[in-house]
Every structure is written in structure tokens, then in C-alpha cells.
PDB file of C-alpha atoms in Angstrom:
ATOM      1  CA  MET A   1     -17.831 -15.435  13.666  1.00 98.00           C
ATOM      2  CA  LYS A   2     -17.857 -12.549  11.187  1.00 98.00           C
ATOM      3  CA  VAL A   3     -15.054 -11.496   8.823  1.00 98.00           C
ATOM      4  CA  LEU A   4     -15.036  -8.055   7.183  1.00 98.00           C
ATOM      5  CA  VAL A   5     -13.071  -8.034   3.901  1.00 98.00           C
ATOM      6  CA  THR A   6     -12.344  -4.778   2.079  1.00 98.00           C
ATOM      7  CA  GLY A   7     -10.957  -4.052  -1.387  1.00 98.00           C
ATOM      8  CA  PHE A   8      -9.962  -0.746  -3.004  1.00 98.00           C
ATOM      9  CA  ASP A   9     -11.472   0.880  -6.073  1.00 97.00           C
ATOM     10  CA  PRO A  10      -9.211   1.403  -9.159  1.00 97.00           C
ATOM     11  CA  PHE A  11      -6.409   3.992  -8.951  1.00 95.00           C
ATOM     12  CA  GLY A  12      -3.268   5.184 -10.721  1.00 93.00           C
ATOM     13  CA  GLY A  13      -4.816   5.121 -14.177  1.00 92.00           C
ATOM     14  CA  GLU A  14      -6.013   1.521 -13.956  1.00 94.00           C
ATOM     15  CA  SER A  15      -9.619   0.761 -14.977  1.00 95.00           C
ATOM     16  CA  ILE A  16      -9.899  -2.176 -12.592  1.00 96.00           C
ATOM     17  CA  ASN A  17      -8.518  -3.102  -9.177  1.00 97.00           C
ATOM     18  CA  PRO A  18      -7.878  -6.831  -8.638  1.00 97.00           C
ATOM     19  CA  ALA A  19      -8.345  -6.380  -4.892  1.00 98.00           C
ATOM     20  CA  TYR A  20     -12.088  -5.805  -4.898  1.00 97.00           C
ATOM     21  CA  GLU A  21     -12.619  -7.941  -8.025  1.00 98.00           C
ATOM     22  CA  ALA A  22     -11.240 -10.915  -6.072  1.00 98.00           C
ATOM     23  CA  VAL A  23     -13.142  -9.988  -2.910  1.00 98.00           C
ATOM     24  CA  LYS A  24     -16.384 -10.099  -4.899  1.00 98.00           C
ATOM     25  CA  LEU A  25     -15.653 -13.743  -5.825  1.00 98.00           C
ATOM     26  CA  LEU A  26     -15.350 -14.904  -2.202  1.00 98.00           C
ATOM     27  CA  PRO A  27     -18.120 -17.189  -0.906  1.00 98.00           C
ATOM     28  CA  GLU A  28     -20.610 -15.932   1.643  1.00 98.00           C
ATOM     29  CA  LYS A  29     -19.161 -18.237   4.319  1.00 98.00           C
ATOM     30  CA  ILE A  30     -15.612 -19.497   4.898  1.00 98.00           C
ATOM     31  CA  ALA A  31     -14.805 -22.041   7.622  1.00 98.00           C
ATOM     32  CA  GLY A  32     -18.205 -21.261   9.139  1.00 98.00           C
ATOM     33  CA  ALA A  33     -17.549 -17.509   9.324  1.00 98.00           C
ATOM     34  CA  GLU A  34     -19.854 -14.969   7.672  1.00 98.00           C
ATOM     35  CA  ILE A  35     -18.047 -12.881   5.040  1.00 98.00           C
ATOM     36  CA  ILE A  36     -18.882  -9.168   4.734  1.00 98.00           C
ATOM     37  CA  LYS A  37     -17.512  -7.435   1.613  1.00 98.00           C
ATOM     38  CA  VAL A  38     -16.906  -3.687   1.422  1.00 98.00           C
ATOM     39  CA  GLU A  39     -15.319  -1.534  -1.287  1.00 98.00           C
ATOM     40  CA  VAL A  40     -13.213   1.349   0.041  1.00 98.00           C
ATOM     41  CA  PRO A  41     -11.998   4.452  -1.828  1.00 98.00           C
ATOM     42  CA  THR A  42      -8.329   4.821  -2.720  1.00 98.00           C
ATOM     43  CA  VAL A  43      -8.267   8.099  -0.841  1.00 98.00           C
ATOM     44  CA  PHE A  44      -6.250   9.064   2.216  1.00 98.00           C
ATOM     45  CA  HIS A  45      -8.390   9.285   5.372  1.00 98.00           C
ATOM     46  CA  LYS A  46     -11.695   8.567   3.572  1.00 98.00           C
ATOM     47  CA  SER A  47     -10.598   4.930   3.290  1.00 98.00           C
ATOM     48  CA  ILE A  48     -10.141   4.736   7.070  1.00 98.00           C
ATOM     49  CA  GLU A  49     -13.452   6.529   7.649  1.00 98.00           C
ATOM     50  CA  LYS A  50     -15.251   3.962   5.478  1.00 98.00           C
ATOM     51  CA  LEU A  51     -13.508   1.125   7.306  1.00 98.00           C
ATOM     52  CA  LYS A  52     -14.398   2.549  10.723  1.00 98.00           C
ATOM     53  CA  GLN A  53     -18.060   2.930   9.734  1.00 98.00           C
ATOM     54  CA  SER A  54     -18.140  -0.683   8.542  1.00 98.00           C
ATOM     55  CA  MET A  55     -16.502  -1.948  11.748  1.00 98.00           C
ATOM     56  CA  GLU A  56     -19.016  -0.018  13.873  1.00 98.00           C
ATOM     57  CA  THR A  57     -21.931  -1.408  11.856  1.00 98.00           C
ATOM     58  CA  GLU A  58     -20.802  -5.016  11.386  1.00 98.00           C
ATOM     59  CA  LYS A  59     -18.765  -5.569  14.570  1.00 98.00           C
ATOM     60  CA  PRO A  60     -16.478  -8.129  12.876  1.00 98.00           C
ATOM     61  CA  ASP A  61     -14.198 -10.546  14.707  1.00 98.00           C
ATOM     62  CA  ILE A  62     -11.595 -10.313  11.929  1.00 98.00           C
ATOM     63  CA  VAL A  63     -10.875  -7.559   9.404  1.00 98.00           C
ATOM     64  CA  LEU A  64      -8.808  -8.294   6.305  1.00 98.00           C
ATOM     65  CA  CYS A  65      -8.040  -5.429   3.913  1.00 98.00           C
ATOM     66  CA  ILE A  66      -6.912  -6.199   0.358  1.00 98.00           C
ATOM     67  CA  GLY A  67      -4.886  -3.970  -1.963  1.00 98.00           C
ATOM     68  CA  GLN A  68      -3.157  -4.082  -5.355  1.00 98.00           C
ATOM     69  CA  ALA A  69       0.637  -4.297  -5.526  1.00 97.00           C
ATOM     70  CA  GLY A  70       1.511  -4.108  -9.215  1.00 96.00           C
ATOM     71  CA  GLY A  71       4.903  -5.717  -9.803  1.00 96.00           C
ATOM     72  CA  ARG A  72       4.643  -8.325  -7.055  1.00 97.00           C
ATOM     73  CA  PHE A  73       4.261 -11.871  -8.333  1.00 97.00           C
ATOM     74  CA  ASP A  74       2.616 -13.519  -5.318  1.00 98.00           C
ATOM     75  CA  LEU A  75       0.027 -12.929  -2.594  1.00 98.00           C
ATOM     76  CA  THR A  76       1.751 -11.110   0.255  1.00 98.00           C
ATOM     77  CA  VAL A  77       0.517 -10.883   3.836  1.00 98.00           C
ATOM     78  CA  GLU A  78       1.738  -7.695   5.483  1.00 98.00           C
ATOM     79  CA  ARG A  79       3.422  -7.955   8.861  1.00 98.00           C
ATOM     80  CA  VAL A  80       3.412  -4.268   9.902  1.00 98.00           C
ATOM     81  CA  GLY A  81       1.800  -0.891   9.216  1.00 98.00           C
ATOM     82  CA  ILE A  82       3.887   2.264   9.762  1.00 98.00           C
ATOM     83  CA  ASN A  83       2.721   5.730  10.817  1.00 98.00           C
ATOM     84  CA  ILE A  84       3.703   7.623   7.676  1.00 98.00           C
ATOM     85  CA  ASP A  85       2.071   8.859   4.479  1.00 98.00           C
ATOM     86  CA  ASP A  86       4.560   9.580   1.670  1.00 98.00           C
ATOM     87  CA  ALA A  87       2.696   9.458  -1.637  1.00 98.00           C
ATOM     88  CA  ARG A  88       4.613   9.169  -4.931  1.00 97.00           C
ATOM     89  CA  ILE A  89       1.341   9.747  -6.855  1.00 97.00           C
ATOM     90  CA  GLN A  90      -1.958  11.434  -6.053  1.00 98.00           C
ATOM     91  CA  ASP A  91      -4.848   9.442  -4.629  1.00 98.00           C
ATOM     92  CA  ASN A  92      -8.252   9.419  -6.355  1.00 98.00           C
ATOM     93  CA  GLU A  93      -9.116  12.873  -4.982  1.00 98.00           C
ATOM     94  CA  GLY A  94      -5.792  14.556  -5.767  1.00 98.00           C
ATOM     95  CA  ASN A  95      -4.283  14.246  -2.293  1.00 98.00           C
ATOM     96  CA  GLN A  96      -0.519  13.651  -2.127  1.00 98.00           C
ATOM     97  CA  PRO A  97       0.671  13.859   1.498  1.00 98.00           C
ATOM     98  CA  ILE A  98       4.433  13.820   1.997  1.00 98.00           C
ATOM     99  CA  ASP A  99       6.008  12.741   5.274  1.00 98.00           C
ATOM    100  CA  GLU A 100       2.807  13.137   7.291  1.00 98.00           C
ATOM    101  CA  PRO A 101       1.729  10.806  10.109  1.00 98.00           C
ATOM    102  CA  VAL A 102      -1.431   8.756   9.579  1.00 98.00           C
ATOM    103  CA  PHE A 103      -2.452   9.549  13.163  1.00 98.00           C
ATOM    104  CA  GLY A 104      -0.579  12.086  15.292  1.00 98.00           C
ATOM    105  CA  ASP A 105      -1.338  10.189  18.502  1.00 98.00           C
ATOM    106  CA  GLY A 106      -0.498   6.739  17.124  1.00 98.00           C
ATOM    107  CA  GLU A 107       2.499   4.508  17.747  1.00 98.00           C
ATOM    108  CA  PRO A 108       5.321   4.529  15.144  1.00 98.00           C
ATOM    109  CA  ALA A 109       4.060   1.155  13.914  1.00 98.00           C
ATOM    110  CA  TYR A 110       1.558  -1.576  14.670  1.00 98.00           C
ATOM    111  CA  PHE A 111       1.959  -5.274  13.900  1.00 98.00           C
ATOM    112  CA  SER A 112      -0.846  -7.352  12.442  1.00 98.00           C
ATOM    113  CA  ASN A 113      -2.352  -9.673  15.052  1.00 98.00           C
ATOM    114  CA  LEU A 114      -3.410 -12.246  12.462  1.00 98.00           C
ATOM    115  CA  PRO A 115      -1.568 -15.597  12.042  1.00 98.00           C
ATOM    116  CA  ILE A 116       0.286 -14.315   8.987  1.00 98.00           C
ATOM    117  CA  LYS A 117       2.543 -17.349   8.545  1.00 98.00           C
ATOM    118  CA  ALA A 118      -0.322 -19.813   8.910  1.00 98.00           C
ATOM    119  CA  MET A 119      -2.164 -17.800   6.247  1.00 98.00           C
ATOM    120  CA  VAL A 120       0.806 -18.013   3.863  1.00 98.00           C
ATOM    121  CA  HIS A 121       1.193 -21.752   4.398  1.00 98.00           C
ATOM    122  CA  ASN A 122      -2.492 -22.397   3.791  1.00 98.00           C
ATOM    123  CA  VAL A 123      -2.280 -20.603   0.443  1.00 98.00           C
ATOM    124  CA  ARG A 124       0.711 -22.749  -0.524  1.00 98.00           C
ATOM    125  CA  SER A 125      -1.304 -25.865   0.348  1.00 98.00           C
ATOM    126  CA  LYS A 126      -3.601 -24.851  -2.533  1.00 98.00           C
ATOM    127  CA  ASN A 127      -0.582 -24.810  -4.911  1.00 98.00           C
ATOM    128  CA  LEU A 128      -0.547 -21.010  -5.105  1.00 98.00           C
ATOM    129  CA  ILE A 129       2.343 -18.686  -4.251  1.00 98.00           C
ATOM    130  CA  ALA A 130       2.368 -16.442  -1.170  1.00 98.00           C
ATOM    131  CA  SER A 131       4.827 -14.904   1.273  1.00 98.00           C
ATOM    132  CA  VAL A 132       5.134 -12.620   4.280  1.00 98.00           C
ATOM    133  CA  SER A 133       5.876  -8.981   3.404  1.00 98.00           C
ATOM    134  CA  ASN A 134       7.579  -6.534   5.745  1.00 98.00           C
ATOM    135  CA  THR A 135       6.502  -3.365   3.952  1.00 98.00           C
ATOM    136  CA  ALA A 136       3.108  -2.217   2.730  1.00 98.00           C
ATOM    137  CA  GLY A 137       4.676   0.884   1.150  1.00 98.00           C
ATOM    138  CA  THR A 138       3.727   4.446   2.094  1.00 98.00           C
ATOM    139  CA  PHE A 139       0.641   4.989  -0.098  1.00 98.00           C
ATOM    140  CA  VAL A 140      -3.025   4.342   0.733  1.00 98.00           C
ATOM    141  CA  CYS A 141      -2.496   0.594   1.349  1.00 98.00           C
ATOM    142  CA  ASN A 142      -0.157   1.195   4.272  1.00 98.00           C
ATOM    143  CA  HIS A 143      -2.387   4.106   5.321  1.00 98.00           C
ATOM    144  CA  LEU A 144      -5.398   1.785   5.603  1.00 98.00           C
ATOM    145  CA  LEU A 145      -3.404  -1.014   7.255  1.00 98.00           C
ATOM    146  CA  TYR A 146      -2.029   1.381   9.852  1.00 98.00           C
ATOM    147  CA  GLY A 147      -5.486   2.906  10.298  1.00 98.00           C
ATOM    148  CA  LEU A 148      -7.038  -0.530  10.845  1.00 98.00           C
ATOM    149  CA  LEU A 149      -4.479  -1.481  13.490  1.00 98.00           C
ATOM    150  CA  TYR A 150      -4.801   1.965  15.118  1.00 98.00           C
ATOM    151  CA  LEU A 151      -8.585   1.487  15.344  1.00 98.00           C
ATOM    152  CA  ILE A 152      -8.130  -1.988  16.823  1.00 98.00           C
ATOM    153  CA  ASN A 153      -5.652  -0.606  19.381  1.00 98.00           C
ATOM    154  CA  LYS A 154      -7.785   2.401  20.339  1.00 98.00           C
ATOM    155  CA  SER A 155     -11.421   1.421  19.819  1.00 98.00           C
ATOM    156  CA  PHE A 156     -11.932  -2.244  18.878  1.00 98.00           C
ATOM    157  CA  PRO A 157     -10.024  -4.420  21.372  1.00 96.00           C
ATOM    158  CA  GLY A 158     -10.442  -8.104  20.689  1.00 95.00           C
ATOM    159  CA  THR A 159     -10.705  -7.606  16.945  1.00 98.00           C
ATOM    160  CA  ARG A 160      -7.980  -9.153  14.794  1.00 98.00           C
ATOM    161  CA  GLY A 161      -6.848  -7.545  11.564  1.00 98.00           C
ATOM    162  CA  GLY A 162      -4.343  -7.335   8.764  1.00 98.00           C
ATOM    163  CA  PHE A 163      -3.664  -6.609   5.112  1.00 98.00           C
ATOM    164  CA  VAL A 164      -2.934  -8.621   1.971  1.00 98.00           C
ATOM    165  CA  HIS A 165      -1.401  -7.304  -1.253  1.00 98.00           C
ATOM    166  CA  VAL A 166      -2.330  -9.023  -4.515  1.00 98.00           C
ATOM    167  CA  PRO A 167      -0.623  -8.905  -7.948  1.00 98.00           C
ATOM    168  CA  TYR A 168      -2.073  -7.457 -11.124  1.00 98.00           C
ATOM    169  CA  ILE A 169      -4.588  -9.698 -12.857  1.00 97.00           C
ATOM    170  CA  VAL A 170      -3.886 -10.921 -16.381  1.00 94.00           C
ATOM    171  CA  GLU A 171      -6.084  -8.289 -18.058  1.00 94.00           C
ATOM    172  CA  GLN A 172      -3.959  -5.503 -16.546  1.00 96.00           C
ATOM    173  CA  VAL A 173      -0.614  -6.620 -17.971  1.00 97.00           C
ATOM    174  CA  VAL A 174      -1.520  -7.004 -21.657  1.00 95.00           C
ATOM    175  CA  ASP A 175       0.361  -3.748 -22.353  1.00 93.00           C
ATOM    176  CA  LYS A 176       2.903  -4.098 -19.525  1.00 94.00           C
ATOM    177  CA  LYS A 177       5.935  -6.053 -20.765  1.00 91.00           C
ATOM    178  CA  ASN A 178       7.444  -8.615 -18.344  1.00 94.00           C
ATOM    179  CA  MET A 179       4.995  -7.683 -15.563  1.00 96.00           C
ATOM    180  CA  PRO A 180       3.881 -10.591 -13.317  1.00 97.00           C
ATOM    181  CA  SER A 181       0.196 -11.367 -12.930  1.00 97.00           C
ATOM    182  CA  MET A 182      -2.231 -13.891 -11.467  1.00 98.00           C
ATOM    183  CA  SER A 183      -5.795 -14.757 -12.484  1.00 98.00           C
ATOM    184  CA  VAL A 184      -8.513 -13.144 -10.389  1.00 98.00           C
ATOM    185  CA  GLU A 185      -9.915 -16.628  -9.742  1.00 98.00           C
ATOM    186  CA  ASN A 186      -6.623 -17.802  -8.220  1.00 98.00           C
ATOM    187  CA  ILE A 187      -6.350 -14.609  -6.167  1.00 98.00           C
ATOM    188  CA  ALA A 188      -9.818 -15.323  -4.761  1.00 98.00           C
ATOM    189  CA  ILE A 189      -8.830 -18.942  -3.960  1.00 98.00           C
ATOM    190  CA  GLY A 190      -5.752 -17.631  -2.160  1.00 98.00           C
ATOM    191  CA  LEU A 191      -7.740 -15.081  -0.171  1.00 98.00           C
ATOM    192  CA  GLU A 192     -10.228 -17.771   0.831  1.00 98.00           C
ATOM    193  CA  ALA A 193      -7.332 -19.921   2.087  1.00 98.00           C
ATOM    194  CA  MET A 194      -5.982 -16.979   4.082  1.00 98.00           C
ATOM    195  CA  ILE A 195      -9.339 -16.288   5.699  1.00 98.00           C
ATOM    196  CA  GLU A 196      -9.742 -19.976   6.521  1.00 98.00           C
ATOM    197  CA  ALA A 197      -6.361 -19.959   8.279  1.00 98.00           C
ATOM    198  CA  ALA A 198      -7.172 -16.744  10.152  1.00 98.00           C
ATOM    199  CA  VAL A 199     -10.468 -18.202  11.395  1.00 98.00           C
ATOM    200  CA  GLU A 200      -8.966 -21.532  12.447  1.00 98.00           C
ATOM    201  CA  ASN A 201      -5.682 -20.344  14.003  1.00 98.00           C
ATOM    202  CA  GLN A 202      -5.506 -18.143  17.100  1.00 95.00           C
ATOM    203  CA  GLU A 203      -1.722 -18.643  17.321  1.00 96.00           C
ATOM    204  CA  ASP A 204       0.712 -18.300  14.437  1.00 97.00           C
ATOM    205  CA  LEU A 205       3.140 -20.923  13.151  1.00 97.00           C
ATOM    206  CA  LYS A 206       6.700 -20.770  14.533  1.00 96.00           C
ATOM    207  CA  VAL A 207       8.450 -21.096  11.180  1.00 96.00           C
ATOM    208  CA  ALA A 208      10.966 -18.894   9.373  1.00 96.00           C
ATOM    209  CA  GLU A 209       9.436 -16.564   6.792  1.00 95.00           C
ATOM    210  CA  GLY A 210      11.866 -13.645   7.147  1.00 94.00           C
ATOM    211  CA  LYS A 211      14.071 -12.064   4.509  1.00 90.00           C
ATOM    212  CA  ILE A 212      17.795 -11.269   4.472  1.00 92.00           C
ATOM    213  CA  CYS A 213      17.130  -7.834   2.941  1.00 85.00           C
TER     214      CYS A 213
END
């Protein structure tokens, strides 16, 4: 089995992105699966192009994309990608789409086909905090998540895929008062636990992980 794991480059004025920094710390094999690591640009459309090229080259069984969610305190596995770009800030090439579809011929939304609740529970078994998220936002993270699930639906049947948001790392919050963070080492341990659960579970857990609002 082969698992493709992507992480974004820095954006929004940050000098580092915890997503790819944690991806780089992952071992070469997890639960017997080969781990392929790819950095993707924080740029609308180019991020999906890079992902598609990697999927065509590596032919992974599972794809897990990782992005930064500054302000969140835990590791969050995204349930759904929506077909909308609505950027509050510019991406790394100055693009700022507003109310544009990711793909004009795509469904309104696609759900991750990974065992998202099993992934969350495996992280908690390592004494780290994680939860299911029902929104990946409307910036490049959601754009790439939707693009991944669109590619799976249209061109890569049989592939499983999803997205995980990670908090800031400690170095990023030195000048950000009351901002939550997690060490990059713990983020990497959590991602390894998620990949392990994705490899070992074809079906998800039937447990409540929803939110009231």
C-alpha cells in the first residue's frame, strides 16, 4: 500500500507552515504502507495541479492532505469539501477568487471517504487532542480538499482521500497572545496515528462526533 501525504508551503505572512514541517517528520513506512511526501503551493488551482501530477506518478491507495488552521487548538479531520472559493486574503501568487466554483462540472460537495472517526480516536489513544471538523473554510485548504475528492470521483476510482488541519506550532505564536499551539513533534505523532487508522480501517467507527452548532 502507498500513502501520498501533502503539506502546504508558508502563506499569509508566516515564515513557516506546520503542515509540511510535520509531514517531513513522518517515517518512511506506517503500518506497512509506503509514505510519499509532497509539498504543494498555497495557490489556487496550482495546488490541485501539483496534487494531480503526484497522484498520476505515484498511484497512491490513500491521499491525505495537510493544512494549517491558525486558531484551532487540536488536529481536525475534515468531513467535507465544498465547491466554492471565497478568499479573505490573497494566495501566494496574488489570486483572491470570490464566490467562484472550484470546478464548474463538480458536485456541490464531496465527502471524504476515509475513516475520519477512527482516525480521530487513534490520535486520542496517543494522548493527543483531535476532532472531526465539518468545515475546511473557503481558502486554498478547502480548494485542495475539494479538488482531491473531485479527482477521486472523476479520475481515480478506488483511491481514498481526505484532509487534516493542524494548529500553529509553538514558534508561530510567540508574538500571538492567547493563540493555541502544538509542538511539531506532537503534530507528526498525531498524523502518523491518523495514517495508521486510515490504512487499517476500511469502515469507519459508528460513534457520535457531531457538533450542535
